[in-house]
Each structure stands twice: as C-alpha cells, then as structure tokens.
XYZ file of C-alpha atoms in Angstrom:
445
model
C 97.066 -103.781 -168.220
C 97.552 -100.369 -169.742
C 95.022 -100.916 -172.576
C 92.286 -101.749 -170.301
C 89.602 -99.597 -169.874
C 88.407 -98.166 -166.057
C 85.373 -99.642 -165.999
C 87.217 -102.811 -166.779
C 89.523 -102.437 -164.115
C 87.275 -101.643 -161.626
C 84.926 -105.073 -162.814
C 88.717 -107.027 -162.683
C 89.604 -105.700 -159.138
C 86.106 -106.313 -157.672
C 86.197 -110.264 -158.812
C 89.995 -110.043 -157.098
C 88.572 -109.318 -153.947
C 85.727 -111.508 -154.340
C 87.914 -114.393 -154.720
C 89.939 -113.318 -152.010
C 87.106 -112.826 -149.484
C 85.695 -116.454 -150.357
C 89.073 -117.804 -149.886
C 89.590 -116.347 -146.459
C 85.469 -117.240 -145.759
C 86.418 -120.905 -146.539
C 89.697 -121.016 -144.115
C 87.228 -119.510 -141.478
C 84.712 -122.336 -141.956
C 87.228 -125.118 -142.418
C 88.617 -124.278 -139.229
C 84.770 -124.137 -137.549
C 84.147 -127.437 -138.569
C 87.454 -128.664 -137.007
C 87.039 -127.571 -133.838
C 83.264 -128.811 -133.280
C 84.381 -131.932 -135.291
C 87.055 -132.493 -132.002
C 85.211 -130.787 -129.284
C 83.504 -133.172 -127.105
C 78.987 -132.998 -127.337
C 77.664 -132.615 -124.498
C 77.173 -135.893 -122.383
C 72.848 -137.369 -121.800
C 72.359 -138.023 -118.536
C 72.733 -141.931 -119.456
C 76.563 -141.158 -120.855
C 77.142 -139.053 -117.996
C 75.873 -142.269 -115.516
C 78.389 -144.356 -117.915
C 81.013 -142.186 -117.287
C 80.381 -142.542 -113.227
C 80.564 -146.073 -113.486
C 83.835 -146.268 -115.550
C 85.880 -143.861 -113.269
C 84.428 -145.550 -110.107
C 85.576 -148.994 -111.718
C 88.760 -147.370 -112.445
C 89.191 -146.236 -108.956
C 88.512 -149.240 -107.454
C 91.098 -151.390 -110.258
C 93.443 -149.090 -108.580
C 92.846 -149.853 -104.978
C 92.677 -153.372 -105.790
C 95.854 -153.017 -107.447
C 97.209 -150.921 -104.467
C 96.070 -153.501 -101.429
C 97.956 -156.607 -103.512
C 101.267 -154.552 -103.791
C 100.796 -153.979 -99.630
C 100.086 -158.103 -99.045
C 103.333 -158.523 -100.926
C 105.113 -156.281 -99.284
C 104.167 -157.049 -96.242
C 104.414 -160.929 -96.883
C 108.332 -160.603 -98.035
C 108.862 -158.211 -94.924
C 107.678 -160.695 -92.513
C 109.597 -163.686 -94.234
C 112.915 -162.324 -94.862
C 116.165 -161.847 -93.020
C 115.929 -157.813 -92.972
C 113.744 -157.330 -89.949
C 111.385 -154.465 -91.803
C 108.275 -156.321 -91.062
C 107.254 -154.149 -88.470
C 107.823 -150.822 -90.699
C 105.874 -152.400 -93.394
C 102.796 -152.649 -91.237
C 103.432 -149.458 -89.370
C 103.263 -147.757 -92.774
C 100.082 -149.806 -93.849
C 98.306 -149.022 -90.801
C 99.257 -144.943 -91.643
C 97.531 -145.324 -94.898
C 94.655 -146.866 -94.076
C 94.064 -144.294 -91.037
C 94.237 -141.946 -94.249
C 91.566 -143.592 -95.844
C 87.935 -143.112 -94.351
C 86.021 -146.218 -95.578
C 82.716 -145.231 -97.518
C 79.481 -147.037 -96.431
C 77.977 -149.019 -99.186
C 74.284 -147.134 -99.374
C 72.771 -151.063 -99.790
C 74.711 -152.807 -97.670
C 71.881 -153.238 -94.959
C 68.690 -151.690 -93.749
C 69.243 -147.984 -91.876
C 68.715 -144.267 -91.755
C 71.661 -142.122 -92.324
C 70.865 -138.435 -91.829
C 67.361 -138.985 -92.305
C 67.918 -140.926 -95.748
C 66.648 -145.210 -95.722
C 68.581 -147.846 -97.250
C 67.617 -151.203 -97.902
C 68.949 -154.388 -99.429
C 67.201 -156.555 -101.670
C 67.547 -159.816 -99.848
C 65.552 -162.339 -102.094
C 67.037 -165.192 -104.821
C 66.939 -163.163 -108.335
C 69.013 -166.247 -109.892
C 65.251 -167.586 -112.063
C 64.642 -163.892 -113.286
C 68.765 -163.758 -114.066
C 68.523 -166.734 -115.990
C 65.456 -166.338 -117.940
C 65.733 -164.489 -121.548
C 65.377 -161.467 -122.248
C 61.933 -161.817 -124.493
C 60.922 -164.260 -121.970
C 61.485 -161.400 -119.062
C 59.681 -158.620 -120.663
C 56.853 -161.169 -121.974
C 56.422 -162.380 -117.852
C 57.045 -158.580 -116.279
C 56.839 -155.855 -118.957
C 59.946 -154.486 -117.853
C 63.893 -154.907 -117.221
C 63.591 -156.556 -113.901
C 66.948 -158.482 -114.590
C 68.318 -154.399 -114.078
C 65.538 -153.411 -111.162
C 67.038 -156.453 -109.181
C 70.371 -155.168 -109.559
C 69.958 -151.490 -108.880
C 69.835 -149.591 -105.490
C 66.273 -149.717 -103.523
C 67.617 -146.324 -102.453
C 68.928 -144.855 -106.008
C 69.340 -141.098 -106.730
C 67.155 -139.834 -109.245
C 68.016 -136.289 -111.234
C 65.847 -133.553 -110.530
C 64.333 -132.246 -113.757
C 62.233 -129.542 -111.874
C 62.252 -126.493 -113.479
C 63.850 -123.611 -110.668
C 60.645 -121.724 -110.086
C 59.541 -125.049 -108.883
C 62.121 -125.257 -106.379
C 60.939 -122.590 -103.875
C 60.291 -123.203 -100.525
C 56.644 -124.090 -99.751
C 55.828 -123.127 -95.871
C 54.054 -126.485 -94.976
C 52.980 -125.081 -91.421
C 49.435 -125.650 -91.920
C 49.313 -128.621 -94.520
C 47.859 -131.968 -93.021
C 50.201 -135.263 -92.995
C 49.320 -137.709 -95.795
C 48.200 -141.389 -96.298
C 50.199 -142.775 -99.092
C 48.372 -145.087 -100.569
C 50.144 -148.036 -102.778
C 48.528 -151.107 -104.107
C 50.083 -153.748 -106.513
C 49.302 -157.346 -107.871
C 52.070 -159.752 -108.200
C 54.505 -156.441 -108.379
C 58.330 -157.559 -108.749
C 59.364 -156.941 -104.860
C 62.441 -154.920 -106.141
C 60.313 -151.895 -107.770
C 57.698 -151.964 -104.755
C 60.414 -151.597 -102.216
C 62.248 -148.773 -104.504
C 58.800 -147.069 -104.817
C 58.500 -147.106 -100.798
C 62.269 -146.315 -100.246
C 61.526 -143.298 -102.520
C 58.895 -141.843 -100.493
C 60.787 -142.444 -97.340
C 63.744 -140.525 -98.744
C 61.751 -137.568 -100.711
C 59.177 -136.739 -98.556
C 59.035 -134.254 -95.414
C 58.894 -136.768 -92.435
C 56.075 -134.644 -91.301
C 54.182 -134.685 -93.891
C 54.225 -138.057 -94.373
C 51.618 -140.034 -91.801
C 51.540 -143.560 -93.096
C 51.948 -145.882 -96.105
C 49.246 -148.253 -96.800
C 50.355 -151.113 -98.901
C 47.193 -152.791 -100.496
C 47.659 -155.946 -101.720
C 45.165 -157.388 -104.186
C 45.530 -160.798 -103.382
C 49.232 -161.695 -105.156
C 50.332 -165.125 -106.283
C 53.854 -164.134 -106.511
C 56.166 -166.277 -104.006
C 58.789 -163.233 -104.095
C 56.043 -161.017 -102.006
C 56.330 -163.242 -99.167
C 59.396 -161.624 -98.228
C 58.245 -158.210 -98.093
C 57.067 -158.246 -94.835
C 60.774 -159.308 -93.855
C 62.205 -156.352 -95.400
C 59.840 -153.592 -93.890
C 60.868 -155.338 -90.963
C 64.368 -154.236 -91.566
C 63.242 -150.553 -91.809
C 64.558 -147.572 -88.757
C 61.541 -148.078 -86.489
C 60.255 -144.411 -87.256
C 60.015 -145.621 -90.880
C 58.861 -149.113 -89.990
C 56.123 -147.711 -87.952
C 54.355 -145.629 -90.773
C 54.041 -148.646 -92.761
C 50.578 -150.924 -92.853
C 50.395 -154.012 -95.110
C 46.609 -155.161 -96.357
C 46.004 -157.892 -98.436
C 42.507 -158.370 -99.737
C 41.174 -161.514 -99.704
C 39.669 -160.686 -102.964
C 41.342 -160.419 -106.287
C 39.209 -157.559 -108.037
C 41.490 -154.970 -109.304
C 42.343 -151.686 -108.971
C 39.059 -149.904 -107.393
C 38.515 -152.643 -104.861
C 42.033 -152.129 -103.526
C 41.721 -148.469 -103.516
C 38.501 -148.527 -101.457
C 39.895 -150.759 -98.937
C 43.199 -148.594 -99.148
C 40.770 -145.353 -98.213
C 38.809 -147.110 -95.773
C 42.222 -148.076 -94.108
C 43.959 -144.501 -94.467
C 43.803 -142.302 -91.083
C 45.072 -139.171 -92.653
C 42.875 -136.146 -94.231
C 44.511 -136.212 -97.385
C 45.244 -139.421 -99.511
C 47.666 -140.666 -102.250
C 46.999 -142.914 -104.519
C 49.957 -144.555 -105.938
C 50.987 -147.429 -108.729
C 53.480 -150.099 -107.155
C 55.913 -149.366 -109.974
C 56.153 -145.726 -109.282
C 59.125 -143.610 -107.542
C 58.471 -140.079 -106.519
C 60.864 -137.403 -107.098
C 62.095 -134.155 -105.354
C 59.383 -132.067 -103.909
C 56.681 -134.456 -105.476
C 54.360 -133.574 -102.559
C 54.156 -130.027 -101.459
C 52.578 -128.392 -104.694
C 49.625 -130.772 -104.363
C 49.208 -130.378 -100.520
C 49.600 -126.611 -101.340
C 46.325 -126.742 -103.961
C 44.279 -129.250 -101.363
C 44.858 -127.187 -98.622
C 43.635 -124.169 -100.587
C 40.635 -126.134 -101.612
C 39.725 -129.513 -100.235
C 37.354 -130.451 -103.696
C 40.604 -130.414 -105.664
C 41.786 -133.494 -106.608
C 45.503 -132.853 -107.739
C 47.722 -135.031 -110.242
C 51.986 -134.636 -110.371
C 53.596 -134.509 -113.657
C 53.946 -138.371 -114.357
C 57.243 -138.669 -116.027
C 58.007 -142.022 -117.478
C 60.483 -144.768 -116.315
C 61.904 -146.226 -118.903
C 60.911 -149.764 -119.280
C 64.246 -151.223 -120.489
C 66.488 -148.883 -118.981
C 64.423 -147.575 -115.897
C 65.971 -143.842 -116.192
C 63.382 -141.362 -115.754
C 62.533 -138.872 -118.790
C 63.626 -135.290 -118.856
C 60.700 -133.375 -120.541
C 58.849 -130.700 -119.085
C 55.037 -130.049 -119.266
C 55.214 -127.633 -121.769
C 53.352 -126.688 -123.926
C 51.014 -127.304 -121.488
C 48.277 -130.490 -122.018
C 45.567 -132.099 -120.534
C 43.986 -135.787 -120.312
C 40.847 -136.355 -122.331
C 38.903 -139.554 -123.497
C 37.669 -140.573 -126.705
C 34.019 -142.251 -127.884
C 35.696 -145.664 -126.750
C 36.393 -143.604 -123.372
C 40.081 -144.367 -124.085
C 42.275 -142.039 -121.802
C 43.833 -139.617 -124.384
C 46.572 -136.211 -123.899
C 45.559 -133.377 -125.844
C 46.617 -129.601 -126.145
C 45.235 -127.547 -122.859
C 44.216 -124.371 -123.843
C 46.595 -121.703 -122.731
C 44.117 -118.614 -121.501
C 41.460 -121.068 -120.530
C 43.275 -123.934 -118.480
C 46.315 -122.443 -116.785
C 45.304 -121.314 -113.189
C 48.434 -119.206 -112.153
C 50.496 -116.159 -113.423
C 53.455 -118.158 -114.730
C 52.239 -120.026 -117.394
C 55.234 -122.506 -117.286
C 54.610 -123.407 -113.284
C 51.073 -122.931 -113.143
C 48.284 -125.593 -112.633
C 46.409 -127.017 -115.555
C 42.511 -127.932 -115.366
C 41.854 -131.672 -117.124
C 38.872 -133.217 -117.770
C 40.290 -136.188 -116.829
C 43.114 -137.708 -114.776
C 45.168 -141.262 -116.316
C 44.332 -142.457 -113.055
C 47.647 -144.177 -111.438
C 48.501 -141.526 -109.249
C 47.114 -138.638 -107.548
C 46.012 -136.984 -103.995
C 42.865 -136.050 -102.720
C 41.077 -135.056 -99.524
C 39.967 -137.980 -98.251
C 36.638 -137.100 -96.559
C 35.645 -135.601 -100.082
C 36.476 -138.928 -101.735
C 34.103 -140.295 -99.860
C 31.682 -137.806 -99.966
C 31.391 -138.203 -103.931
C 30.602 -141.645 -103.128
C 34.729 -143.193 -104.054
C 34.655 -145.535 -107.159
C 31.785 -147.648 -108.479
C 32.231 -150.896 -106.664
C 31.490 -152.495 -110.217
C 34.393 -151.760 -112.183
C 36.054 -154.841 -112.019
C 40.231 -155.259 -112.676
C 41.362 -152.553 -114.663
C 40.273 -149.480 -116.931
C 37.512 -146.975 -117.034
C 37.755 -145.916 -113.301
C 39.339 -143.166 -114.354
C 36.859 -141.903 -116.257
C 34.322 -142.457 -114.340
C 36.303 -140.667 -110.528
C 36.981 -137.489 -113.123
C 33.621 -137.623 -114.020
C 32.500 -137.299 -110.103
C 34.863 -134.896 -109.599
C 33.528 -132.549 -111.974
C 29.945 -133.355 -112.060
C 29.621 -133.038 -107.929
C 31.437 -129.685 -107.111
C 34.971 -130.393 -107.275
C 37.921 -129.726 -109.536
C 40.904 -131.663 -111.331
C 44.106 -130.246 -112.094
C 47.332 -131.174 -113.135
C 50.834 -129.823 -111.189
C 53.803 -129.801 -113.651
C 55.947 -128.552 -110.635
C 55.205 -132.219 -108.870
C 56.696 -134.925 -110.390
C 56.115 -138.727 -110.312
C 58.069 -141.348 -112.068
C 56.409 -144.088 -113.412
C 57.175 -147.284 -115.456
C 54.920 -147.846 -118.545
C 55.434 -151.462 -118.699
C 54.966 -153.762 -122.394
C 52.718 -156.715 -121.724
C 49.820 -158.116 -121.542
C 48.914 -157.842 -117.929
C 45.918 -160.018 -117.908
C 47.438 -163.190 -119.684
C 50.075 -162.586 -116.556
C 47.079 -163.134 -114.208
C 46.441 -166.619 -113.557
C 43.684 -165.954 -111.333
C 41.585 -164.569 -114.677
C 41.534 -168.178 -116.307
C 37.860 -168.759 -117.174
C 37.146 -164.975 -117.374
C 35.938 -163.244 -120.471
C 38.203 -160.035 -119.588
C 37.238 -157.978 -122.928
C 33.544 -158.486 -122.513
C 34.253 -157.174 -118.253
C 35.998 -154.347 -119.286
C 33.418 -153.169 -122.077
C 30.931 -154.078 -119.087
C 33.190 -151.444 -117.513
C 32.995 -149.069 -120.130
C 29.290 -148.963 -120.660
C 28.254 -148.618 -116.975
C 30.531 -145.028 -117.098
C 28.287 -143.770 -119.707
C 25.081 -145.262 -118.455
C 25.191 -143.418 -115.281
C 27.173 -139.736 -115.991
C 27.214 -139.714 -120.090
C 23.218 -139.010 -119.958
C 22.252 -137.829 -123.961
C 25.825 -138.367 -125.023
C 25.958 -141.853 -124.413
C-alpha cells in the first residue's frame, strides 16, 4: 500500500516469494512421492524366481486350455456329418509341428551339451508327511523342498566381474573331489555331485570320491543305482567308498585322501553345491605354491529356502578362534592380509579355516602327517590342521573369487546319530580340543 515504507515493501515481497517457492517445492515433492509410490521396487532373487514360476504356470495353463479345445474340436469333427474331421486333424498336425517340445531337465539321466541331469527316484512320502517341526529337528533343513527341486538346478552367479576372467588352465592338474557323508539325504548329496559335474571343466575333474562314514539311512542304499544312471563319462569318475567304522570327519577325510588318485584334493561337506568358476581360482594358487591350502568363499544356502546368499567378501574377513578353540570370523588386516593388487579379489591370509570345504596338494597333506587320527566325530579338526599348515611350512588363504554354497543345518547332529548312543559325546569333544592344545599351543595352552 502507498503508506508502506520501502523497507517494509521489500520485506513483504520477500515473504511472498518465499511462500510461492515453498508451495512450488511442496508440489514437486508430492509428485516425487507419488512417482516413487507407483514405481515398482527392484525384485529380489526370490521374487524374480516366483515371477518366473508364475509365468511358466500361466503359460502351461494356456497350453492346457488349448489342448482341451483342440480335443473338443477334433471330437466334434469326427462325430459330425460335415466331414471336416480330416481338416481339423491336419490343422492340429501343423500346430504340433510349429511347437517344438521342451525337454524336462530332470526327466531322465543324461548329458546335454555337457550338462548332466538326473531324477531323484526314491519314495519321499514319509518326509512329505512330516510336520515342519519334526523335519527340521530330524534333518536340520527343508528336506521337503530339497526332494522336489531339480538335482541340476541353476544357481545365481554372484561373483564380482573381476573374478570372471578366463584362466589359463593348460598346466592345471586334475583334482580328486572328496565328498564325505553320514546319513545325508540323497537329494542334497546328489545335487552336490551334479553341481560338481556341471560347474567343473571336464579336464580338471579327475574323479569324485564319495566316502560313506557308515551311514544307516535307508534311502542311501539307492545311491549306487542313481550313479549307474549317469552317462558313462561321468559315471566312470565316481567312486563309492564305505567305511566299516563310524568315527567322524577325520577318519572319513583321511580315507578319502588315501583313495584319491590325483595330485590335488578338494574336501567337501555333503550338503554343498559348487558355484560357477569355483575350481580355477583355487588351482591357480596351488599351482603357484603347492604348500598353500585354499578355502573358497563359502556362501550360505538358507536351510529353509535353499537359496544362495549373495554377499561378497568385503570388507575382507579371516578365520580365528577363541580360548575354547571355537572357530570365529574376524576382520582381516587390509595392509597385511591381502595378497594381491586388486583388494576386492585378492586372496586373504587366514590363521584358521572353517574346515568344511578346502583344497590342497595331496602329497603335502601327507607330508604334514594328515589329520590327528585321535580326533573323533566332529570338531577341532579344522583348528588342528590349520596349526599344522602354518607351523610346518605352509600357508592358508581364503579366496573371494571361488564360491561354494553350503547348508548350515539347524539341529543337534549328535542326537540324530543312533550309533553314538551310550557315548558321552561332550567328553569326546573336550578331549579333541585338549589334544590340539597339548600338541600345538606350547606355552599358550
């Protein structure tokens, strides 16, 4: 208004501009919120898998409806007076020629362009009838799901792009993969075996030695029959070894190493699945130095969904142990423990390994004295062998570029082992730890 002073007008004008700007910003913010609300969020691997399943289901439903309609048309044509049944059949034949049949990947055993498939042929009704609580208590994992999944299922490739380089394997030796098992369900055991066949270059896989630590699970009697259904070039690489005694990991792995025919041995738990490109990074390190013991990036397979975890080994970590000799994981020292130029893909020096999956030179394994044969059942063997390696001229590394999936089962393994009835397992495990301390820890024990 005319009677307002100049400073007052300027102040009033600034306030009005401020209000207009705030209103404009508010409208913009509201538009952004609406856009984000309406935009789909990126799907997780599990959601993508579910979407693919639903798409396949809808496609199958459409094919089923089409087949029913064709049958109805054919029936009308054959039973009517119009004489057009032949034309209907002719059109049907043309449609069938257009649609190429898609092979079922688990319909039968075979190798298609180097891809091995196999179907589980056992009675799974007893497991299917169990409550979930009883199933997890007995098996520590979702065996119902495992029994219905393809044995040659795909796994996502979560490697960093730097890990997907081409390795010169011309001077790499073939390996003996040693899978030890005790009362392992047949579906997880066979899926492990098939993953080794499908994700290992054939010239690098010398054999798979499967060592049974005197299992008592009835369905495992079907293992030889399933192996016999494999194509000959794969079947001939499998050797089944059954022990007469049941005393655990140390005895079974040592027996497997004794049976192995090739210069590099890879020990594996039974409930594992190797990932794409798993072997070459380990062989590269061993070929450079035969005293290296190398451990892959062990990715969890969820015990309920069996999905592979997607995490990377960054920040880097390494194995350690507490004063109870229990295995722990601690941060690695980036300056001291990483052994390469690319820190994200460099091998990581580690004092201790988890123990379930690793590779090493077979001759070096026996030069170290193998495992302590007095360590029984389960526990302490991984710390004991780690001490041997470091204190007898070797080294140990974790490799971010090598990935293997592993089911960390949720159950009391000893309660499920009827062969341990009457044995004080806790006392045995304490004795294992004491042996490691007495032999290797000197004044630190």
